[in-house]
Short mmCIF file of C-alpha atoms and ligand atoms in Angstrom, two decimals:
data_model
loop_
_atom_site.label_atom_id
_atom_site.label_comp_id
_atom_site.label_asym_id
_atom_site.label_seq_id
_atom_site.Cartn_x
_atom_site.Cartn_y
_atom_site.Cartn_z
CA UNK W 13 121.31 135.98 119.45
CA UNK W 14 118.61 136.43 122.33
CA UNK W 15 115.04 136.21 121.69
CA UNK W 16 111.66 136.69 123.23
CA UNK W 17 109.49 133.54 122.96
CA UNK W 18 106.05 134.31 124.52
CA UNK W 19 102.43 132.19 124.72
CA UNK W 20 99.79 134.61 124.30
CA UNK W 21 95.76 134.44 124.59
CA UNK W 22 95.27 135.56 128.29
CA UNK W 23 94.69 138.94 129.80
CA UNK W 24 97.74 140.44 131.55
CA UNK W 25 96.19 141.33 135.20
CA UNK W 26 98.02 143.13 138.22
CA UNK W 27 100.94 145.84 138.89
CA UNK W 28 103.07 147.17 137.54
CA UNK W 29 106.02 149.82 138.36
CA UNK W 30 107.08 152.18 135.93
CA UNK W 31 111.19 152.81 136.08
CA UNK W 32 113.16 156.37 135.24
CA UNK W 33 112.57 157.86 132.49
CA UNK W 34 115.14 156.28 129.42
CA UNK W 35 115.20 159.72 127.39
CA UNK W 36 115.47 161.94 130.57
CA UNK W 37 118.46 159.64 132.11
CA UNK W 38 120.32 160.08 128.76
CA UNK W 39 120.55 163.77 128.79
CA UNK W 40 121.50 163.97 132.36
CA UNK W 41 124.22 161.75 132.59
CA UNK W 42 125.90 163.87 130.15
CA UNK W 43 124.93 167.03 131.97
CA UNK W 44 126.70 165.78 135.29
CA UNK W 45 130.07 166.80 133.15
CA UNK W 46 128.89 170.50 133.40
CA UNK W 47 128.67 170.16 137.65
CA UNK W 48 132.54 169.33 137.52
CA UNK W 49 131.24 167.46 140.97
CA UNK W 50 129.60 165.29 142.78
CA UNK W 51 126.08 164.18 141.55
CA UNK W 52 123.53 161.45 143.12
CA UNK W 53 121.45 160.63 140.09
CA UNK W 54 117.95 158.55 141.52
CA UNK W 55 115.80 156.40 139.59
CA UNK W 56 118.06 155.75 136.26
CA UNK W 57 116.43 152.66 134.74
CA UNK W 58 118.66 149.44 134.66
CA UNK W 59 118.61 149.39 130.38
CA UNK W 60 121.57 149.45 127.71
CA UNK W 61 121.73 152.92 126.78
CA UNK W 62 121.78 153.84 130.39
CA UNK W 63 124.94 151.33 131.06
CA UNK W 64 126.78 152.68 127.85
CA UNK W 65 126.17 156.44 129.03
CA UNK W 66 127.69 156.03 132.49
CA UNK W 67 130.40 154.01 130.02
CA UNK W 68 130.94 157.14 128.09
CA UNK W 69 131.38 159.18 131.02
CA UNK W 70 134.08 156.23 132.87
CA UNK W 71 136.13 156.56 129.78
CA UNK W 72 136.06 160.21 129.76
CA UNK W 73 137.79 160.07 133.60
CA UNK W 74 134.62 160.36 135.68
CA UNK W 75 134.53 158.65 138.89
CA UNK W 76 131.71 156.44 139.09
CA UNK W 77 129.91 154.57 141.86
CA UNK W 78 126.62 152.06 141.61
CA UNK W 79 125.06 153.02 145.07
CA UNK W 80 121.87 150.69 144.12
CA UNK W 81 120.84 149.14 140.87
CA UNK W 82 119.14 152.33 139.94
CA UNK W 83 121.10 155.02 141.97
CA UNK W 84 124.59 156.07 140.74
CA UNK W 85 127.35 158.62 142.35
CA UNK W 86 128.97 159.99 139.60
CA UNK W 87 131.90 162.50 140.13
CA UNK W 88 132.86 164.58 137.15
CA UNK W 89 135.53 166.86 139.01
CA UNK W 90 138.11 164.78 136.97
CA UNK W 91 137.68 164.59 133.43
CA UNK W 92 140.60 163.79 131.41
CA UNK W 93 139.20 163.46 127.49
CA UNK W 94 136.90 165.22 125.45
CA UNK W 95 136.46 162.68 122.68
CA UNK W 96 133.45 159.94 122.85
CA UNK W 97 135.16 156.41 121.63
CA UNK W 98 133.62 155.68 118.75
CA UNK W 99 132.45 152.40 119.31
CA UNK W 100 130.14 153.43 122.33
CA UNK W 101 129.01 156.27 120.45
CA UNK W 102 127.59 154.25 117.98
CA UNK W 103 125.78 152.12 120.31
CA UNK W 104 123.14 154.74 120.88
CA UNK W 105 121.48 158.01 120.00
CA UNK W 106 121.59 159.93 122.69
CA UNK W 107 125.56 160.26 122.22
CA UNK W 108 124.94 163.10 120.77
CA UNK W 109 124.51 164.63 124.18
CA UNK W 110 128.16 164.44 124.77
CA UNK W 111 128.92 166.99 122.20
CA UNK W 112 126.89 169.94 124.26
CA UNK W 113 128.03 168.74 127.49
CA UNK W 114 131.78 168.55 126.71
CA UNK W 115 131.76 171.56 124.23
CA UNK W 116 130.51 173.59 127.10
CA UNK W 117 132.86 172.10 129.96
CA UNK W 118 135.82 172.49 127.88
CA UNK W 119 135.59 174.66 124.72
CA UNK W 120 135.54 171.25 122.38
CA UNK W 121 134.33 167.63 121.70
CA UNK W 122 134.59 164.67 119.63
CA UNK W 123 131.80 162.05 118.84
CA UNK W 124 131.52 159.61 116.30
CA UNK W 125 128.11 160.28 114.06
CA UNK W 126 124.80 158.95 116.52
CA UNK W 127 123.69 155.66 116.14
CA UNK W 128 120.52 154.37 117.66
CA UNK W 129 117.35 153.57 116.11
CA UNK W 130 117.07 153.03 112.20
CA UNK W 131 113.90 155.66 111.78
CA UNK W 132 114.89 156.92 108.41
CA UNK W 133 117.46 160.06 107.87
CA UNK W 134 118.19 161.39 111.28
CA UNK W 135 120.14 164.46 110.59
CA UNK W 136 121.50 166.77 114.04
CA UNK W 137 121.77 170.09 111.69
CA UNK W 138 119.42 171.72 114.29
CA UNK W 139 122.18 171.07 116.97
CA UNK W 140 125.11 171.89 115.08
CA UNK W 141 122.88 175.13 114.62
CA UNK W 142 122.98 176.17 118.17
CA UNK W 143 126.40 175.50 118.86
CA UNK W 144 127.65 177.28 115.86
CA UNK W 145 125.17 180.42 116.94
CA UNK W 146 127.13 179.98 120.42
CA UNK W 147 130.43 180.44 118.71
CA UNK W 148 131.82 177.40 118.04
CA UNK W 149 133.05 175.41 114.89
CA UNK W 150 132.29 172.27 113.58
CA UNK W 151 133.30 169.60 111.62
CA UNK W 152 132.75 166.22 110.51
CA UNK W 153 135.33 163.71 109.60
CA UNK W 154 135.40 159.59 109.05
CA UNK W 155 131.88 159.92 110.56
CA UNK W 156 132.98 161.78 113.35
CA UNK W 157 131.78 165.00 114.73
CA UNK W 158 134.28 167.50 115.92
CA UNK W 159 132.79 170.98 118.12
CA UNK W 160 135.56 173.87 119.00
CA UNK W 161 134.85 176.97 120.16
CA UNK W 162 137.54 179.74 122.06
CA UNK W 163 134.47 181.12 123.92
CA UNK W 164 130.73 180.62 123.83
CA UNK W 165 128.28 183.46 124.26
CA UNK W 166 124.54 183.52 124.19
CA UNK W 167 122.67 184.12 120.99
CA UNK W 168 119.38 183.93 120.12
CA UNK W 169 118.45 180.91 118.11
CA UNK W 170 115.14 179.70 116.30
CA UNK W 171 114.94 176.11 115.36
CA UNK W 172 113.70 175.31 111.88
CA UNK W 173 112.07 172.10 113.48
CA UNK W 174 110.77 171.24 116.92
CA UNK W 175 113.68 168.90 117.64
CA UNK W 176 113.54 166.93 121.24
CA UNK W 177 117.65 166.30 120.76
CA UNK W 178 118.13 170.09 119.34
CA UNK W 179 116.77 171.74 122.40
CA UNK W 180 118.48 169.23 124.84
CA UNK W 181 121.57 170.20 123.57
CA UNK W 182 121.23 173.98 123.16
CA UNK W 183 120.28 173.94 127.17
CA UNK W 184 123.22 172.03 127.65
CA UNK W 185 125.60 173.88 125.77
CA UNK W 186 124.36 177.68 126.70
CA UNK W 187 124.18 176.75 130.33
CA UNK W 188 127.65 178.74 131.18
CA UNK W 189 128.07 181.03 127.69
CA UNK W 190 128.56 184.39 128.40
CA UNK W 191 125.35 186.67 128.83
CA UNK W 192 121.68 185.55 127.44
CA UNK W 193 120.97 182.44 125.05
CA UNK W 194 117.06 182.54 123.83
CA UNK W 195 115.59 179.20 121.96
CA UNK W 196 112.68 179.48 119.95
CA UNK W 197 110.50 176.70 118.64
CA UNK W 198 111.46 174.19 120.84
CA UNK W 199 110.84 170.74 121.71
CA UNK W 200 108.04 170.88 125.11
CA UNK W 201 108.52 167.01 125.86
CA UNK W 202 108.95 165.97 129.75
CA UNK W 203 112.64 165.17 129.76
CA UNK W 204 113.30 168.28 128.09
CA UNK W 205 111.52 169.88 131.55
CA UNK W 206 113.46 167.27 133.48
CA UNK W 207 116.84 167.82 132.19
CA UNK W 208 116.07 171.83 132.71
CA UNK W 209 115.25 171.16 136.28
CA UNK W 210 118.35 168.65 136.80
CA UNK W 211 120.77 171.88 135.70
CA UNK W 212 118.40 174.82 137.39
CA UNK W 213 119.60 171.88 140.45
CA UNK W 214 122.98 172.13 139.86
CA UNK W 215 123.20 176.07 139.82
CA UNK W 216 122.08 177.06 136.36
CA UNK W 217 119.47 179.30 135.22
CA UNK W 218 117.16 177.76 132.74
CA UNK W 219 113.66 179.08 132.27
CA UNK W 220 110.63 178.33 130.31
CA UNK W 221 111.29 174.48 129.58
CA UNK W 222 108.12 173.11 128.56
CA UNK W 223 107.11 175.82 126.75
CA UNK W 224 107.99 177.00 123.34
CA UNK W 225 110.50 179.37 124.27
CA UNK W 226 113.81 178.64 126.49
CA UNK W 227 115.44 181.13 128.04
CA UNK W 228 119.19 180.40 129.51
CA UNK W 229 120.94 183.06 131.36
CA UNK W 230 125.02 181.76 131.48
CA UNK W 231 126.42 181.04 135.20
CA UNK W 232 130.38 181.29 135.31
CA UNK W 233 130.09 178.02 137.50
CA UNK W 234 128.02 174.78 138.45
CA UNK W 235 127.94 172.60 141.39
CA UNK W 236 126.49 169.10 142.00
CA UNK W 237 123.06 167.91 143.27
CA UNK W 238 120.71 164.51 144.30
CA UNK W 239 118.28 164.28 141.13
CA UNK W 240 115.64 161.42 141.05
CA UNK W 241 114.66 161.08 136.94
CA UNK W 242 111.06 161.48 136.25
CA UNK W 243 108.93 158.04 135.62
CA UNK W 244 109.61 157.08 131.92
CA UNK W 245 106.39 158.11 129.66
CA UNK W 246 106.94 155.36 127.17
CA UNK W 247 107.86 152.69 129.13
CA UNK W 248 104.35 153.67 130.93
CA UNK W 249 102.10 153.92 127.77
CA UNK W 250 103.78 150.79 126.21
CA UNK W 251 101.95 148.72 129.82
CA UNK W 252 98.67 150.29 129.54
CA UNK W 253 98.86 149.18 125.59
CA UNK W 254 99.74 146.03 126.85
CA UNK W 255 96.39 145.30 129.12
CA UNK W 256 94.45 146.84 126.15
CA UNK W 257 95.49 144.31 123.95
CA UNK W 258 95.20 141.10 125.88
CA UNK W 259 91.73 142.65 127.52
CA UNK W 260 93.49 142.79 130.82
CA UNK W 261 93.19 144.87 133.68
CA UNK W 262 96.53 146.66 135.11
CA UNK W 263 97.24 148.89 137.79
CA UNK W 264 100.60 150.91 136.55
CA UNK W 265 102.33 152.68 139.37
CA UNK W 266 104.84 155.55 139.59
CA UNK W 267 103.80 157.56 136.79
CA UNK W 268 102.98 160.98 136.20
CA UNK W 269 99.14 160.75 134.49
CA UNK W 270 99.63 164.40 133.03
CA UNK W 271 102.73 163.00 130.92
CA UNK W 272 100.47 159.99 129.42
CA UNK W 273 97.25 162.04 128.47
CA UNK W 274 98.01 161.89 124.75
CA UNK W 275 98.03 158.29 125.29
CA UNK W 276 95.33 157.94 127.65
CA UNK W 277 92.92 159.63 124.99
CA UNK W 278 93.73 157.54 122.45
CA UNK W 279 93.05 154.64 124.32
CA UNK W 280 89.66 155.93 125.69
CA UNK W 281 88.72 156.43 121.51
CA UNK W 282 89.55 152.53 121.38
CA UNK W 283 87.07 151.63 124.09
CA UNK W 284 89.42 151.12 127.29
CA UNK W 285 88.95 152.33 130.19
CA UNK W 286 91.65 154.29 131.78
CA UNK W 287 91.64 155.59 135.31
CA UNK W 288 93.77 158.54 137.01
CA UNK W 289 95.09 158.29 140.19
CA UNK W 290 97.58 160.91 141.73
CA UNK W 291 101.12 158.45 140.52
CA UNK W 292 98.95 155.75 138.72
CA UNK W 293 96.75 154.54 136.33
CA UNK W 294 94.54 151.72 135.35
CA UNK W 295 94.26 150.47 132.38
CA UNK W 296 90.81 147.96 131.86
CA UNK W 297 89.86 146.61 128.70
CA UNK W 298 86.41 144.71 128.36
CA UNK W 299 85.13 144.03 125.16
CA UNK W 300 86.08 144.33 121.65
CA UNK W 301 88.31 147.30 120.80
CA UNK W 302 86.97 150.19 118.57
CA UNK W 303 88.92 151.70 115.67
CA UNK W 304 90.01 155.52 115.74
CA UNK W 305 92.90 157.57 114.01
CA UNK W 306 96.12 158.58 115.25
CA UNK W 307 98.43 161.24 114.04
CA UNK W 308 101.98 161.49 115.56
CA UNK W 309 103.37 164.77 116.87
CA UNK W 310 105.93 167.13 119.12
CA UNK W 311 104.41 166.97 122.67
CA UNK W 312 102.00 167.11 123.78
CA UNK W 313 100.65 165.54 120.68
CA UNK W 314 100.66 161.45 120.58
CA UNK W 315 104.30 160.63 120.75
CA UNK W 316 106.08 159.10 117.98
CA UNK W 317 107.07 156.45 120.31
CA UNK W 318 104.27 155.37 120.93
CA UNK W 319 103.24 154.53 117.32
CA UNK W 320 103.76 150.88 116.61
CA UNK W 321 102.36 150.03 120.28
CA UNK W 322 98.76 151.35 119.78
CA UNK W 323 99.60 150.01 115.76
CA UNK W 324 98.76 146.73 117.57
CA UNK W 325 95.53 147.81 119.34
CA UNK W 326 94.19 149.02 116.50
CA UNK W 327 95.05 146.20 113.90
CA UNK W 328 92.90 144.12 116.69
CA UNK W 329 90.10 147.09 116.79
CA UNK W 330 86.61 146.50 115.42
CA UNK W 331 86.71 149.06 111.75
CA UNK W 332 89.20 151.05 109.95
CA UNK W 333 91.67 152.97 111.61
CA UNK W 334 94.86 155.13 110.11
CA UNK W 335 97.96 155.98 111.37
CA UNK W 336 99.99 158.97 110.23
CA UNK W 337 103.30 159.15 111.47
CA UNK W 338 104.68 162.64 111.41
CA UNK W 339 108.29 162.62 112.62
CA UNK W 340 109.79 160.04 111.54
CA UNK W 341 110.01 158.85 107.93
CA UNK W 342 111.02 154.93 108.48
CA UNK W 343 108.37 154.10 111.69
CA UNK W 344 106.10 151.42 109.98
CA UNK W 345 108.62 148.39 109.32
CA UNK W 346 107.20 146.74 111.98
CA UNK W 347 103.77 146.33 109.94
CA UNK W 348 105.11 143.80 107.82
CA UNK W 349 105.92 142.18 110.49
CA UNK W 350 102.62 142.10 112.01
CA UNK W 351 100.92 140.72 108.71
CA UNK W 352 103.24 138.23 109.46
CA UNK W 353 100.99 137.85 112.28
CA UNK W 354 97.60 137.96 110.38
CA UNK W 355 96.85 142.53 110.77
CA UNK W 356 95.53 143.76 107.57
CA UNK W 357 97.12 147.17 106.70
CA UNK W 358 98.13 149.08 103.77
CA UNK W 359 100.38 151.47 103.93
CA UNK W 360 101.12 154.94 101.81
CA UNK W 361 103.83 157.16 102.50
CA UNK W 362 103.31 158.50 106.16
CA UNK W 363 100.21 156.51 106.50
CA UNK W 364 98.99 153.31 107.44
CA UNK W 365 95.21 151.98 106.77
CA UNK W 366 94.52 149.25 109.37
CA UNK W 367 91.60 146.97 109.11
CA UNK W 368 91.16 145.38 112.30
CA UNK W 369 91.54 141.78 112.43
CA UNK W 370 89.52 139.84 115.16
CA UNK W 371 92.62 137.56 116.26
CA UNK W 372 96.28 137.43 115.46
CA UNK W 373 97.77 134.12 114.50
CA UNK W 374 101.61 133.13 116.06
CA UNK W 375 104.23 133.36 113.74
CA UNK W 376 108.03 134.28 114.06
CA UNK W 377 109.05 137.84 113.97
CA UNK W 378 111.80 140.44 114.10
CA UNK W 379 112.08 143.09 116.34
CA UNK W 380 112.92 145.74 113.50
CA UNK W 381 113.78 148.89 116.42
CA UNK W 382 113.01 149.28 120.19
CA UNK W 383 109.39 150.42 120.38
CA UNK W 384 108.53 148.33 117.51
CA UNK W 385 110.06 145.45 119.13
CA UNK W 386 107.78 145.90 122.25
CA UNK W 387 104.85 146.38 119.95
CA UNK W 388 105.63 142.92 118.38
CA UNK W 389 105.66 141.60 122.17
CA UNK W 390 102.66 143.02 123.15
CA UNK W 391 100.65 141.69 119.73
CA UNK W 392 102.38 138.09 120.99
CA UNK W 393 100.94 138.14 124.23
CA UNK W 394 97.74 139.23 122.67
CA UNK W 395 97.92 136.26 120.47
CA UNK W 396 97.26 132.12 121.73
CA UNK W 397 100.58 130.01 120.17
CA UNK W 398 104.04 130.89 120.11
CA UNK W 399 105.09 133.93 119.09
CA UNK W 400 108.84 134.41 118.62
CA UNK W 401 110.35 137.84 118.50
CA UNK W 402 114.02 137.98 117.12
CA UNK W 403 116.65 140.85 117.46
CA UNK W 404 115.33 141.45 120.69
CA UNK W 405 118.62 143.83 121.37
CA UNK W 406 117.16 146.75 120.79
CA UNK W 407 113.98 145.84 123.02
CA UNK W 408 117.19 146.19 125.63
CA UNK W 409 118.09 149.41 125.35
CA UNK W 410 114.95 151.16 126.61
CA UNK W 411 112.95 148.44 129.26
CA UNK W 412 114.14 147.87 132.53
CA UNK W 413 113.44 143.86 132.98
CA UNK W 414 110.86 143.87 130.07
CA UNK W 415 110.19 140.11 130.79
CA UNK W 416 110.31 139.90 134.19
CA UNK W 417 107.46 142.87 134.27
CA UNK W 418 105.63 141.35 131.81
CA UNK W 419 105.66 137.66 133.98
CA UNK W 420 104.71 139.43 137.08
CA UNK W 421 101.57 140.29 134.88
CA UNK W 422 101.27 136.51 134.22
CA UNK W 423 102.68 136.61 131.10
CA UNK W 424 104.04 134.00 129.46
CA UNK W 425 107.14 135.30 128.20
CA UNK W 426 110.92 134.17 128.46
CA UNK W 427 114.28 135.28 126.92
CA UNK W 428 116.35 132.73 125.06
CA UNK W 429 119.15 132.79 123.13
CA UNK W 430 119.01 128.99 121.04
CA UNK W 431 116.89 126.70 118.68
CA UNK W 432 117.22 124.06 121.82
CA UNK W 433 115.84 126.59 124.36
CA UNK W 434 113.29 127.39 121.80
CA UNK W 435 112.24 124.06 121.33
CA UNK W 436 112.28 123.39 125.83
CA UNK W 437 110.21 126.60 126.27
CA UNK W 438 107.16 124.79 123.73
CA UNK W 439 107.75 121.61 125.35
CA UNK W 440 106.64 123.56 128.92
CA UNK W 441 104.00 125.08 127.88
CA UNK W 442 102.63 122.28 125.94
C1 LIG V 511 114.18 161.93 120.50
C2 LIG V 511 114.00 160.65 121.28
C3 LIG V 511 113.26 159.62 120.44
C4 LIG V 511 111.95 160.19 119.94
C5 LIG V 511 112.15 161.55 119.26
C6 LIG V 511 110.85 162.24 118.91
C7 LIG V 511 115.96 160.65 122.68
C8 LIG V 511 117.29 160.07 122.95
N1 LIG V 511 115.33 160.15 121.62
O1 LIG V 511 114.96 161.61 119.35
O2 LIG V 511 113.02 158.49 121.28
O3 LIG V 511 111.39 159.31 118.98
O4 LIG V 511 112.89 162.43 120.13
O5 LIG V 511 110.06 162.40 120.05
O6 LIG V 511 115.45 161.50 123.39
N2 LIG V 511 115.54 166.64 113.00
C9 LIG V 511 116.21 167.37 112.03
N3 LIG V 511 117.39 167.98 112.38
C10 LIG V 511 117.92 167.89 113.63
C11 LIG V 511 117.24 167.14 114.60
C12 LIG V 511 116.05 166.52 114.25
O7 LIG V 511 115.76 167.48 110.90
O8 LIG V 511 118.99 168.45 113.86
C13 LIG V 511 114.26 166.00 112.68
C14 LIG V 511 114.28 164.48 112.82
O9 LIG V 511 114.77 163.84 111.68
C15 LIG V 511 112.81 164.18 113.10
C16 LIG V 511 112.36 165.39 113.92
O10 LIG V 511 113.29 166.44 113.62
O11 LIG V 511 112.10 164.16 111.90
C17 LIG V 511 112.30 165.18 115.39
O12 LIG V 511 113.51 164.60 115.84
P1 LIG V 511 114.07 164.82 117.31
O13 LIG V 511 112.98 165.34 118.19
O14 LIG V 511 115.34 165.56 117.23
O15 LIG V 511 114.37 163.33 117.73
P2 LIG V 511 115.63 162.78 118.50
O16 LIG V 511 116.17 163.82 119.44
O17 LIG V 511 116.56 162.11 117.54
#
């Protein structure tokens, strides 16, 4: 089993460049099924749940070529199945994707039930909603999902809950019903704009993305495009965290500053400084941080995300800070892992108390899901001795060369994968 050992104590200083967008890229692989073509997709980060997508879509008879690490030609004209395997659907969330995509290419769809990150129940009612308005059936059997419809044709559906997969899917399912599909009440995050703009590319007509209400007028037929994904908001926020906890000072590059406001303003309320350029920002911290509260929600509230990141600024913040989290019932496991480290917090239901804590101590830890695992690396690097951060698989699936980012930073950080390497990695650093 891999894990992240990492020396901490010193302020990460330098540059940083942000890669494509991990929730965007995992919407529009799936949509290059509806181009039934050829599609250049740009700036797909090099992570897990990218490699199992294009996976998904080999399997299913696409023909795919790597052009560079992060550009892929990916010709859909071809498809011979309609059913997911259900081993690489389990591997990630965002195989629920598949079911819209297919169900709209070909009138059905098998996928085993999502897998992904353990956040508590994660039901897709909200998507079975839309493709049921659209006209198909559904049904669910051995833990696998099975969508069927003769024809689709548009409807007018309100979601019960702002749902970021939910409105995905109802684009990519109405794109070619018959006549007008309206979507109420939806999800206003940036992949859901990106994903509307990758299929207004390839000939559909998608309007109002980014706002409450989507509009999707059916074409009989799509074609294929060149797409670059937008910079990944996350992967962004989860940097300028990092330079805030160590008191460093980082330059982040290829972002979009609009998409990281929530983040940016949380951060200010902590003390840091964070500057806006036109595709960057810098993140300085100077000083003690200060506490402040933090309440998760839909964009453009502070992303879910997001959480146990700025969980570790704030356990080191000067005062009492809370966390609610909003969306997801199961996002604070990664607390008890950073009392492990010495944060005093208290938690109650959907909320955390934090006490801030002057100085973490090292300890060995356990990467509980992906954000929380790069929380737990951050709060290492924050901290002087030897953190070790277990289960580091899931840290995988969503950060292009984590380490090798964080090193270029000058951190001290290395992947290993035995008790001997553990052991050689303390020896270096002494
Ligand atoms: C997506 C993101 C994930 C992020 C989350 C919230 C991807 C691949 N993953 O996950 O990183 O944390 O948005 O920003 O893009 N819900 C229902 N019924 C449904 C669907 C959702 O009750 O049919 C609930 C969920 O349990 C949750 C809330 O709605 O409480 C929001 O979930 P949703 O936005 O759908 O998250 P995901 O698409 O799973």
């Amino acid at each position: 089993m891999e894990k992240f050992v990492i020396t901490g104590g010193k302020p990460l200083r330098g540059e940083v460049t942000i890669s494509g967008a991990k929730n965007a890229a995992v919407g529009i692989l799936p949509a290059t099924i509806l181009a039934a073509d050829v599609c250049v997709v740009e700036n797909l980060p090099d992570i897990s749940d990218v490699a199992v997508s294009l996976k998904i879509l080999s399997v299913l008879g696409a023909q795919i070529r790597m052009l560079d690490r992060n550009t892929y030609e990916i010709d859909t004209t071809h498809l011979t199945g309609t059913n997911v395997p259900d081993d690489l659907s389990r591997q990630m969330r965002a195989s629920y994707y598949f079911l819209g995509a297919l169900l709209s290419r070909f009138g059905k769809a098998q996928v085993a039930m999502p897998g992904g990150c353990n956040l508590g129940p994660r039901p897709i009612d909200q998507h079975l909603k839309v493709f049921s308005a659209l006209g198909a059936e559904d049904s669910v059997d051995y833990g696998m999902i099975t969508v069927r419809a003769k024809e689709l044709n548009g409807a007018h559906i309100f979601f019960d809950k702002v749902s970021v997969g939910a409105t995905m899917n109802g684009m990519l399912s109405a794109v070619m019903a018959k006549g007008q599909t309206i979507l109420e009440n939806c999800a206003k995050e940036p992949h859901v704009v990106d994903l509307a703009n990758f299929l207004n590319m390839c000939g559909a007509d998608v309007r109002g993305a980014g706002t409450d209400v989507i509009k999707v007028r059916g074409v009989e037929k799509m074609h294929g495009c060149t797409y670059s994904i937008i910079p990944d908001q996350i992967e962004a926020g989860s940097y300028m965290v990092a330079a805030a906890a160590t008191g460093g000072d980082v330059l982040i590059k290829n972002v979009t500053p609009k998409h990281l406001e929530p983040i940016t303003a949380k951060l200010r309320r902590a003390g840091i400084t964070v500057e806006e350029f036109d595709d960057a920002v810098r993140v300085v911290a100077k000083g003690r941080l200060t506490s402040t509260q933090v309440k998760t929600l839909p964009y453009p509230g502070y992303p879910t995300d997001m959480q146990p990141q700025i969980g570790v600024v704030l356990a080191l913040a000067k005062g009492t800070s809370t966390i609610t989290e909003s969306i997801f019932e199961n996002r604070f496991k990664y607390l008890d892992e950073l009392a492990r480290m010495g944060a005093n917090i208290k938690v109650e239901g959907n909320s955390a108390t934090i006490e801030g804590v002057e100085k973490f101590t090292a300890a060995r830890v356990s990467a509980p899901d992906l954000r929380a695992g790069a929380a737990l690396c951050i709060a290492g690097l924050a901290t002087e001795g030897i953190t070790i951060v277990d289960d580091i698989v899931y840290i995988q699936r969503g950060y292009e060369r984590f380490e090798e980012k964080l090193r270029s930073l000058g951190g001290i950080i290395e992947k290993v994968s035995s008790e001997k390497e553990i052991q050689k990695f303390k020896l270096k650093v002494g």
